[in-house]
XYZ file of C-alpha atoms in Angstrom:
564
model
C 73.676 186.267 -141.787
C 77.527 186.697 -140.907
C 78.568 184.946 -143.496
C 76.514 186.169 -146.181
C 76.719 189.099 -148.842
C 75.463 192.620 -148.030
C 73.317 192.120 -151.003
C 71.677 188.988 -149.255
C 71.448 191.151 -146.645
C 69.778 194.458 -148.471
C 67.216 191.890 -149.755
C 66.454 190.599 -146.599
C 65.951 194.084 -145.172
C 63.718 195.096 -147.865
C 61.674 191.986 -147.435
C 61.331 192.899 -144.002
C 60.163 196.480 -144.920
C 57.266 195.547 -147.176
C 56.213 192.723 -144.585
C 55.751 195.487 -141.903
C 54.216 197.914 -144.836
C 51.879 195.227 -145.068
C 51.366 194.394 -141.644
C 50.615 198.509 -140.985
C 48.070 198.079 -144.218
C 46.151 195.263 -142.915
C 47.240 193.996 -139.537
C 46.603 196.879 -137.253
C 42.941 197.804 -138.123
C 40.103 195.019 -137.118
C 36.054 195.069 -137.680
C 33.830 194.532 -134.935
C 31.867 192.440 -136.488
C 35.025 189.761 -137.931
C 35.713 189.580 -134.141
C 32.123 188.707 -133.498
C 31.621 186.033 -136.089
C 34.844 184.730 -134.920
C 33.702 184.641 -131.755
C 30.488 182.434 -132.573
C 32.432 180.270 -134.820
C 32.470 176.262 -133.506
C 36.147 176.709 -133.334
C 37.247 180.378 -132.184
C 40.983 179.846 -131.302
C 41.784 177.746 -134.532
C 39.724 181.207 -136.491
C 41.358 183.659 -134.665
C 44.829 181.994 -135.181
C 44.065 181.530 -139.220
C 42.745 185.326 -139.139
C 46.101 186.633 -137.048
C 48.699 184.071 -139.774
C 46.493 185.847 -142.410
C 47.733 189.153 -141.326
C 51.181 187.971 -140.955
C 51.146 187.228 -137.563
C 53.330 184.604 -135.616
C 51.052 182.493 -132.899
C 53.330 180.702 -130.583
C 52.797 177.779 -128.247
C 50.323 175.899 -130.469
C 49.732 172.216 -129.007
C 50.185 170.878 -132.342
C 53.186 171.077 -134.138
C 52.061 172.984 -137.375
C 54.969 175.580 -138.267
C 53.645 179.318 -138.346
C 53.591 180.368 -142.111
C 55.988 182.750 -143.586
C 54.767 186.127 -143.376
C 53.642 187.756 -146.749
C 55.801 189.898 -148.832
C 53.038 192.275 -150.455
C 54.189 195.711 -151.304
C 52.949 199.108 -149.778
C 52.737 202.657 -151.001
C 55.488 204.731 -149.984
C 54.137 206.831 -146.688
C 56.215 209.996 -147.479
C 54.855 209.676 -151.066
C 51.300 209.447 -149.777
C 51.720 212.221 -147.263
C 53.242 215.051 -149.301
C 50.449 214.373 -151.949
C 47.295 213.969 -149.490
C 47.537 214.402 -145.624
C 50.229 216.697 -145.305
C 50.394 218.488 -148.790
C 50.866 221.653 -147.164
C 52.883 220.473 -144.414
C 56.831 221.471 -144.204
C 59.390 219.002 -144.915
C 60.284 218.409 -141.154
C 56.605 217.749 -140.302
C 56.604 215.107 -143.073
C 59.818 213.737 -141.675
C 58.900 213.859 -138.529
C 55.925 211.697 -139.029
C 57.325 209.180 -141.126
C 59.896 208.653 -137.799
C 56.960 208.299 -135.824
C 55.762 205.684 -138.199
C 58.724 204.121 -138.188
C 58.392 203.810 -134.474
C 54.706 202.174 -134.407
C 55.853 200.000 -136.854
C 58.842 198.996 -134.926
C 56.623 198.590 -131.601
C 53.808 196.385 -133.656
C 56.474 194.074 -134.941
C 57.924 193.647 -131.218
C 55.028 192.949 -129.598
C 51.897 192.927 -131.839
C 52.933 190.153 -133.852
C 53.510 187.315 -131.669
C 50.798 185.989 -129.831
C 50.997 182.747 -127.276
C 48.263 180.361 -127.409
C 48.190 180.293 -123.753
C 46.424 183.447 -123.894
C 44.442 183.015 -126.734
C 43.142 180.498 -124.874
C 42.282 182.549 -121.786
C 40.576 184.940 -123.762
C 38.447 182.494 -125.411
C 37.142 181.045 -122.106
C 36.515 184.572 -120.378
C 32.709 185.717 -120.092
C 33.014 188.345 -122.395
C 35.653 187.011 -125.408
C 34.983 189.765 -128.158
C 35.902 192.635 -125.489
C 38.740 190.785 -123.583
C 40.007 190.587 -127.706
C 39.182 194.179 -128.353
C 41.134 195.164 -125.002
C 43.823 192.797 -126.360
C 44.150 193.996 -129.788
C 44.297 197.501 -128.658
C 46.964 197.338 -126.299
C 49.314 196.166 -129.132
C 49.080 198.954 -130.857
C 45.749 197.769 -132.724
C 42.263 199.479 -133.743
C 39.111 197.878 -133.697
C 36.742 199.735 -136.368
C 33.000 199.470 -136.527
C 32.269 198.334 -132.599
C 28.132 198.858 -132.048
C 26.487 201.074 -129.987
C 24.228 198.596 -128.578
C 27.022 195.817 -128.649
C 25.182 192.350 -130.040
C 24.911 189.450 -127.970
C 28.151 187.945 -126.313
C 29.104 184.691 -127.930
C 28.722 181.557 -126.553
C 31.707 178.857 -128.131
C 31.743 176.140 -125.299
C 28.607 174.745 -126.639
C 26.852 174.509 -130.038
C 23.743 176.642 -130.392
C 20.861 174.726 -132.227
C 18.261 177.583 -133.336
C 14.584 176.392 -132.131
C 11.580 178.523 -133.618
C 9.584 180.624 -130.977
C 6.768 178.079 -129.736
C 3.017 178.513 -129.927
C 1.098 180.224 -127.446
C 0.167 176.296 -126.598
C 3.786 174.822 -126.862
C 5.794 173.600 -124.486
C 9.115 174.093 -125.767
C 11.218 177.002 -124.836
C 12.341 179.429 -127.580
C 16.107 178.593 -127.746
C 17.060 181.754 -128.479
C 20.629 183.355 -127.584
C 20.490 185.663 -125.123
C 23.632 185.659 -123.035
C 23.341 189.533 -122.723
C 26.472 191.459 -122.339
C 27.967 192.715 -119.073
C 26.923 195.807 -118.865
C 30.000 196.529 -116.657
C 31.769 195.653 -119.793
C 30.416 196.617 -122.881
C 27.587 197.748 -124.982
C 27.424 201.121 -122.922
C 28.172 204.301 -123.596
C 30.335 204.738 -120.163
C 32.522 201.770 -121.996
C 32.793 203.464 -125.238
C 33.739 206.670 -123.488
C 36.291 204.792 -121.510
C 37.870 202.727 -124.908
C 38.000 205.701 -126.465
C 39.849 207.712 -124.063
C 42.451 204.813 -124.087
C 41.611 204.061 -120.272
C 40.580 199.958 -120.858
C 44.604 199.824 -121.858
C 46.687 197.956 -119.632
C 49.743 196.342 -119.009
C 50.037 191.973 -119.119
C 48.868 190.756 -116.412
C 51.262 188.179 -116.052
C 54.605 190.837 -115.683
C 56.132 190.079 -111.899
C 54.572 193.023 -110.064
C 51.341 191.947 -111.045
C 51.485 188.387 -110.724
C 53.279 188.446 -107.180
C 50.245 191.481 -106.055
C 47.903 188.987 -107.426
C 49.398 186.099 -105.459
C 48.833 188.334 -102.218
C 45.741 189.027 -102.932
C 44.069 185.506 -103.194
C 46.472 183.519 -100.403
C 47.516 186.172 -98.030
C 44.362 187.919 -98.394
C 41.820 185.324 -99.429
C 40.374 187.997 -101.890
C 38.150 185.864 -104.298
C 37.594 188.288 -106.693
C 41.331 189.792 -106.966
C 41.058 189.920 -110.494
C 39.487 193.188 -110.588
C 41.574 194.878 -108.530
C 44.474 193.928 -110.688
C 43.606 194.758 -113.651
C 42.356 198.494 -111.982
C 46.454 198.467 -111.085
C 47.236 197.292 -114.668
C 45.261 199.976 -116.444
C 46.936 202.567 -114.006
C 50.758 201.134 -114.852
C 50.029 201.627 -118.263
C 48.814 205.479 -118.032
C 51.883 206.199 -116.323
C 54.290 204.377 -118.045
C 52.689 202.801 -121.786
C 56.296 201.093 -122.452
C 56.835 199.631 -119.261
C 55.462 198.704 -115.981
C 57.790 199.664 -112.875
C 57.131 201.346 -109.608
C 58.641 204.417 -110.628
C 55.218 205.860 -110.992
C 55.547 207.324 -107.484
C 57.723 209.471 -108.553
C 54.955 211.358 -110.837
C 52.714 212.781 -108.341
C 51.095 215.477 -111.103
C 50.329 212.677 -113.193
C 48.749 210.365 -111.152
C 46.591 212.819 -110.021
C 45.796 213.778 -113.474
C 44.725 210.145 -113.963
C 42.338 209.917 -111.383
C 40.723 213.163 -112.146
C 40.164 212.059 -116.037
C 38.416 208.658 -114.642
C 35.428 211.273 -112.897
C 35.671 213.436 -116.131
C 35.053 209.694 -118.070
C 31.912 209.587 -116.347
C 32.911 206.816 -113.379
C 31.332 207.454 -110.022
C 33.572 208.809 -106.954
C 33.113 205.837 -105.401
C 34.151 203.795 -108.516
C 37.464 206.329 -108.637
C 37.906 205.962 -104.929
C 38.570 201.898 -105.266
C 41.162 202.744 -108.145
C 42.984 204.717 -105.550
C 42.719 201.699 -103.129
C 43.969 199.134 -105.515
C 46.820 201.100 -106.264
C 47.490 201.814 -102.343
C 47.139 197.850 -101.510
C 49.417 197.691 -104.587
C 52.031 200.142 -102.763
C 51.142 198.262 -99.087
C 52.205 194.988 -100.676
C 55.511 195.998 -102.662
C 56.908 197.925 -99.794
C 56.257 195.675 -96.780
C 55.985 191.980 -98.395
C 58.634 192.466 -100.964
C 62.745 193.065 -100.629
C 62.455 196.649 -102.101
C 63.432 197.975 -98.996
C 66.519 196.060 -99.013
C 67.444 196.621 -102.700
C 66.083 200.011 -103.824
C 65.571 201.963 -100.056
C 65.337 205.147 -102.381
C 62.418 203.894 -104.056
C 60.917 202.418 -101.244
C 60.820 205.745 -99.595
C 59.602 207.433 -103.047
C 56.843 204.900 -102.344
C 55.559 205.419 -98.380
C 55.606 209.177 -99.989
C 53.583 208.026 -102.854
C 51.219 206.415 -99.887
C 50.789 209.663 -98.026
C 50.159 211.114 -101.352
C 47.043 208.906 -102.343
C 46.091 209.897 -98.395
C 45.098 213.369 -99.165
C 43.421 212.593 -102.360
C 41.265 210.001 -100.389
C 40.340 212.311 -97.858
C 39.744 215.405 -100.674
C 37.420 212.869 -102.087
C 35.625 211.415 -99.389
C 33.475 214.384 -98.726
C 32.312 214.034 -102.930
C 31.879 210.174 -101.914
C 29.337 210.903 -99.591
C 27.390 213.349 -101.508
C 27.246 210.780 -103.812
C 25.505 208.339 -101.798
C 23.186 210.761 -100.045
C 22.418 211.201 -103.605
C 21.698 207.817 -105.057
C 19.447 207.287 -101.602
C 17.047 209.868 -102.280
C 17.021 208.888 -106.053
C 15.651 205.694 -104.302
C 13.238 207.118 -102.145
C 12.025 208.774 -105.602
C 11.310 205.921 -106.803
C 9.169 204.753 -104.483
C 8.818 200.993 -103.502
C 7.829 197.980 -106.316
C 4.801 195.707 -104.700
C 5.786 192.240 -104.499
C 4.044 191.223 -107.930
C 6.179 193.814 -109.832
C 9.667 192.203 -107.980
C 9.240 188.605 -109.109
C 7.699 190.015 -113.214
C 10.918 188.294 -114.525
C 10.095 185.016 -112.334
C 7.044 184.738 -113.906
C 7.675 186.350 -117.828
C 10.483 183.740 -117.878
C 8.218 180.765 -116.241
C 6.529 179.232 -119.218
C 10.315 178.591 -121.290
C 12.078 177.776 -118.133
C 9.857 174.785 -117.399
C 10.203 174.086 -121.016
C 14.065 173.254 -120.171
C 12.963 171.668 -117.215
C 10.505 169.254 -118.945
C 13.160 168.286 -120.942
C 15.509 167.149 -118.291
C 12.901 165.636 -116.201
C 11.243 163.609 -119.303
C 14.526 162.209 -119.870
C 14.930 163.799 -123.339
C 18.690 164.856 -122.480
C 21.557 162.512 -122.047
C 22.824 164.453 -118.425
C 22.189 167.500 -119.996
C 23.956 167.365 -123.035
C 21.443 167.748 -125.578
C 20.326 171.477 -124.064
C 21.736 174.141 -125.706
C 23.759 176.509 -123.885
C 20.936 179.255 -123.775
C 18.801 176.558 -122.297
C 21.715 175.777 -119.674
C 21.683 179.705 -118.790
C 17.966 180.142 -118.171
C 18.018 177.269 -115.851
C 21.129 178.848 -114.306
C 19.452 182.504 -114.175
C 15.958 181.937 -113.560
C 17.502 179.886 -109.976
C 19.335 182.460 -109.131
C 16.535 184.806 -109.769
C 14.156 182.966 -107.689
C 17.020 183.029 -104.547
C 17.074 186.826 -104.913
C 13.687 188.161 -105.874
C 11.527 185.448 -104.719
C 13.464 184.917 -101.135
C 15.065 188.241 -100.823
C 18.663 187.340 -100.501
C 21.342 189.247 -101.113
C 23.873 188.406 -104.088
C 26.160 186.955 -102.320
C 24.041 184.288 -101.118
C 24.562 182.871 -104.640
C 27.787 183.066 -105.164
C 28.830 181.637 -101.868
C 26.197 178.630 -101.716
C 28.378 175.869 -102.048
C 27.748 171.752 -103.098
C 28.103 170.719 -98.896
C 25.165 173.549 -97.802
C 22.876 171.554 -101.284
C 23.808 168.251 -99.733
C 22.991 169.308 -95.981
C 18.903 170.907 -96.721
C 16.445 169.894 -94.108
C 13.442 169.503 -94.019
C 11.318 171.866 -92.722
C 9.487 170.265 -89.516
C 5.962 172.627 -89.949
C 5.523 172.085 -93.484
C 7.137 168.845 -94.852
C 6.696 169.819 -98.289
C 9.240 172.689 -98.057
C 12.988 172.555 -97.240
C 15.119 175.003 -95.674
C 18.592 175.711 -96.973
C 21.229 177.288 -95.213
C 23.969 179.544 -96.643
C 26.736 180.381 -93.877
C 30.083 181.396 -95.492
C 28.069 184.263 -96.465
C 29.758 187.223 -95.000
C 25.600 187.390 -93.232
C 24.715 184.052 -93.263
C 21.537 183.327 -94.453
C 18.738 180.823 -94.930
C 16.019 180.572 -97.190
C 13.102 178.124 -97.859
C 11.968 176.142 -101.147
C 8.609 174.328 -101.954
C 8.856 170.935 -103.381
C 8.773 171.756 -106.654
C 11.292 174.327 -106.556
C 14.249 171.596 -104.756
C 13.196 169.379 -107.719
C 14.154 172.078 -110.087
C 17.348 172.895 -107.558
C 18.066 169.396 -107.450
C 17.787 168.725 -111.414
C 20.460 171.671 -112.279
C 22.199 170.205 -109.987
C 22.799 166.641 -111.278
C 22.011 167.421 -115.019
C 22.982 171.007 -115.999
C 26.359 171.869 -113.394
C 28.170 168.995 -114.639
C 27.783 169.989 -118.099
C 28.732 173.579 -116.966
C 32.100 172.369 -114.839
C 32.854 170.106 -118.384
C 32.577 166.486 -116.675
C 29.904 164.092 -116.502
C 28.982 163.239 -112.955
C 26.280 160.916 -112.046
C 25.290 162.242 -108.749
C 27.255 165.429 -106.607
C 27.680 162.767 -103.557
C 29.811 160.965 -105.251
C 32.061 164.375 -105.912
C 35.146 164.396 -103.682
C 35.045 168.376 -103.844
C 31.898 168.751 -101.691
C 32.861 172.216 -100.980
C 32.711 173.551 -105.179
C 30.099 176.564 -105.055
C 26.613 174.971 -106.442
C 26.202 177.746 -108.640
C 28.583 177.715 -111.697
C 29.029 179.631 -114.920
C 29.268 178.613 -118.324
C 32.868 179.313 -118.388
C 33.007 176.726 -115.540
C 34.191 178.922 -112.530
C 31.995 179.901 -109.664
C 29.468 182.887 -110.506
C 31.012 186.118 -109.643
C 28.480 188.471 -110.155
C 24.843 187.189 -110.131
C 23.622 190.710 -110.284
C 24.608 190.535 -114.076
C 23.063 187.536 -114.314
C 19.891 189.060 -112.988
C 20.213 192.025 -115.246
C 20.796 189.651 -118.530
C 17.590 187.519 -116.970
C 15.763 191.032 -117.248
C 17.170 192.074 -120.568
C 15.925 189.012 -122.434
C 12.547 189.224 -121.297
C 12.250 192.867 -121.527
C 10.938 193.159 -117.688
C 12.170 196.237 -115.889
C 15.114 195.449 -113.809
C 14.547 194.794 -110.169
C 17.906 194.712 -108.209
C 18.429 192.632 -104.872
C 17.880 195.725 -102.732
C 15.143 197.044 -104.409
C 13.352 193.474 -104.105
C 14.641 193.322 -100.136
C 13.026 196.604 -99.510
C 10.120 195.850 -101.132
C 9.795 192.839 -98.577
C 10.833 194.932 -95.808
C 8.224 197.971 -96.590
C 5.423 195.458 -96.459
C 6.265 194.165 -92.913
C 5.432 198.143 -91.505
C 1.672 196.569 -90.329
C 3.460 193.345 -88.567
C 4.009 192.997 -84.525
C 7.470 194.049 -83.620
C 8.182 189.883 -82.930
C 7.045 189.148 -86.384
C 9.541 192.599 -88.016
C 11.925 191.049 -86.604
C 11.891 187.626 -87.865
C 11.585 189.422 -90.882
C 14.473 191.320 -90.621
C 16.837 188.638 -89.363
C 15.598 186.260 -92.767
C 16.717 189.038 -94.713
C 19.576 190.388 -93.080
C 20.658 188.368 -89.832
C 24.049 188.433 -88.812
C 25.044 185.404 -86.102
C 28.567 185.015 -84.409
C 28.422 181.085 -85.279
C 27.554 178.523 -87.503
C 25.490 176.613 -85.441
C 23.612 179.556 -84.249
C 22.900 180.358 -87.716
C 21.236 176.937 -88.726
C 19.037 177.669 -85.152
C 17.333 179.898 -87.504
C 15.577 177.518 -89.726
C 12.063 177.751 -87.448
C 12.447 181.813 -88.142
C 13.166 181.108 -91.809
C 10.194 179.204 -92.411
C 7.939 181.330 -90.085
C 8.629 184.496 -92.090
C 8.641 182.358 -95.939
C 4.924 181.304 -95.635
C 4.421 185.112 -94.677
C 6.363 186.247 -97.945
C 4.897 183.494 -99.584
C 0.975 185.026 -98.411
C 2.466 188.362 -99.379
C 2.882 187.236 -103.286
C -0.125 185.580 -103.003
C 1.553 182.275 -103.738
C -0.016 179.078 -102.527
C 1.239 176.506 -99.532
């Protein structure tokens, strides 16, 4: 406005002011529960960009090629007004003053960068497992608070897919209850470990797309071949932004005392020493990466020295806390022994609580009611997903892993199993132990029906049969967020949760299996032992192992009490 009048100008200005006096009113402050019906909404990007507009926020990047609207013009009370009469009525000048800068400063801060928000990452957030706390994490690091956020957080919502509410069936019905129960990660929300850790301001992080953590996150998947690098980035982000809230740099090594600080309010927060001990790793492969993959060393040698220091510094806390790591353990293992071991009936109580609404779904797709799928709901998608993965881990003993890593090629390739034609044995052997397990006839059809019907409608795209997918090497088991699973212990634990069965976890089913075995020959322990937990120097070896496999599945199979 060069060319205009100051009083254009002094109009302009005080526009601005009561647009951020208005933004501070109602902009900042969010209620759990708007986030959660806007979460379950058909559309939750197109709500959440009408709710942000509505609070004079700017959303850029939008496909289409509406404009953003102006922002509102509504006055505000005047803050030193308010505080002299109410908050700070026996305050002295200065203090007033001196919080009305500070206001000043938010309010500068939330116009920078709490205004403007790129569809891009709306987007992202939208198709993450858990949208309303990837929002709340969001929201807060702009300078935002989210009011009124449960205890026991309600269930996660589900957008991809349209809900259809089915009343609970009759004792003698056959149709599953299509209820909503995609539980929330515990890891994430709904506990009071979480609450304790929003609270404290330790879920804040820095964007996860600034250089130093996109190039560490590069590293990590291709140089590394770390599938779940996520994690550990975001673990670096949270730690950038304790050091430095404004802006993320390196110069953290510099601030031994507070570093140190960090990691001791993380135990105080409640997370284990073990849980502490992989922050301090993340932030030393962070270190590793930017001072021997990067040109620091040629372009800051100062700093890259402040950071091999910073190296030997996170040293000597990992050894000061490697004694409390152990304790730990020795801990949680006779907290196991405490508990004694489940019997084989109380391992698979989900299998069988779940049972009568799982074959419900699979009725469905096997009648030919659903068009590939399509007509399930996406509750009805997740059992089917869950209750498989449930039957790999309780019902065969295998460890996590064995889900996540069973890919389309190892579906394909099953054999049959040459002593009991009815059965099929199918082997797993990216696994970092590779592993086989066996399935009756009944339980490939239901393998082999998520497998045409429900994954497509999971990756998106409507496939007729998997053989005729060119990607023979996608992991069978995928999400409804389309990606491969990456923790099926939630899973399990949501599985659990819905039907209200005490939650059995993949060790505590494997050494239920293995406590039973203590009255078998040494030969048969340790066909036992090599089904659950054989480790073979080859592939090929490993598929030798399918006469083992199906030797010691009729014996866990006899064990349950399950027939041939």
């Amino acid at each position: 406005m060069k060319n205009s009048s100051e009083a254009d100008i002094l109009a302009v200005v005080e526009s601005a002011k009561r647009a951020a006096s208005n933004l501070m009113r109602t902009g900042r402050v969010w209620e759990y529960s708007l986030l959660s019906r806007i979460m379950k909404s058909p559309d939750p990007i197109g709500r959440m960009i009408e709710e942000l507009q509505s609070r004079g926020n700017a959303v850029v990047g939008i496909p289409t090629k509406d404009p953003a609207p102006a922002v509102p013009a509504k006055t505000h009370w005047s803050l030193p007004v308010h505080l002299r009469r109410s908050c700070m009525r026996t305050s002295s000048e200065a203090d007033i003053l001196a919080v009305v800068e500070s206001a000043k400063r938010v309010v500068s801060n939330l116009l920078r960068t709490g205004r403007v928000w790129e569809y891009s990452l709306l987007s992202r957030i939208m198709k993450s497992p858990d949208t309303i706390g990837r929002m709340i994490e969001e929201l807060e690091s702009r300078g935002n608070a989210v009011v009124g956020i449960p205890t026991e957080a309600p269930t996660a919502a589900v957008p991809a897919v349209p809900d259809v509410p089915v009343e609970a069936p009759a004792e003698s019905s056959s149709e599953s209850s299509g209820e909503l129960y995609q539980c929330p990660d515990t890891t994430k929300q709904g506990t009071s470990l979480r609450e304790r850790m929003a609270s404290l301001g330790y879920y804040k992080k820095h964007s996860l797309d600034h250089d130093l953590l996109v190039s560490f996150a590069k590293f990590l998947k291709f140089d590394l071949s770390n599938e779940n690098f996520k994690q550990e980035v975001e673990n670096v982000a949270r730690f950038l932004y304790f050091m430095d809230p404004q802006q993320a740099s390196l110069l953290f090594v510099r601030q031994h005392e507070k570093s140190r600080e960090y990691f001791l309010k993380l135990s105080e927060a409640g997370l284990s020493k073990q849980t502490v001990q992989n922050y301090i790793k993340s932030v030393k492969r962070f270190l590793k990466f930017h001072t021997g993959s990067t040109d620091l060393c040629f372009t800051d040698r100062v700093l890259h020295e402040d950071c091999k220091n910073y190296s030997s510094f996170l040293d000597n806390i990992t050894m000061a806390t490697s004694k409390q790591v152990s304790k730990e353990t020795t801990r949680k293992r006779f907290d196991t022994f405490q508990e004694g071991v489940l019997s084989s009936t109380q391992v698979t109580a989900v299998l069988a609580a779940a049972k009568k609404d799982f074959l419900a779904v699979i009725g469905k797709l096997h009648a030919g009611e659903c068009s590939p799928g399509h007509q399930l709901t996406l509750t009805e998608l997740q059992l089917v997903l869950y209750y498989l993965e449930a039957i790999v881990i309780l019902e065969h003993a295998q460890r996590p892993g064995v889900v996540e890593h069973m890919t389309v090629t190892e579906w394909i390739s099953r054999r049959r199993d040459d002593t009991r034609p009815g059965f099929v044995v199918v082997a797993v052997k990216e696994h970092k132990t590779a592993a086989t397990f066996v399935l009756t006839q009944e339980q490939e059809m239901w393998f082999d029906l998520y497998f045409s019907e429900v994954r497509p409608v999971m990756l998106g795209k409507k496939r007729k049969r998997v053989e005729d997918d060119d990607e023979t090497d996608e992991r069978f088991f995928i999400s409804s967020t389309d990606k491969a699973i990456y923790n099926a212990s939630n899973d399990l634990e949501r599985l659990h949760k819905k039907y209200q069965v005490p939650k059995v976890t993949s060790q505590m089913a494997r050494r239920a299996y293995e406590t039973a075995t203590k009255e078998l020959s040494d030969v048969q322990k340790t066909k036992v032992a090599g089904y659950l937990t054989h480790s073979t120097a080859t592939a090929e070896k490993h598929y030798r192992m399918k006469e083992i496999g199906s030797a010691v599945d009729a014996f866990l199979r006899n064990l349950r009490g399950d027939s041939e």
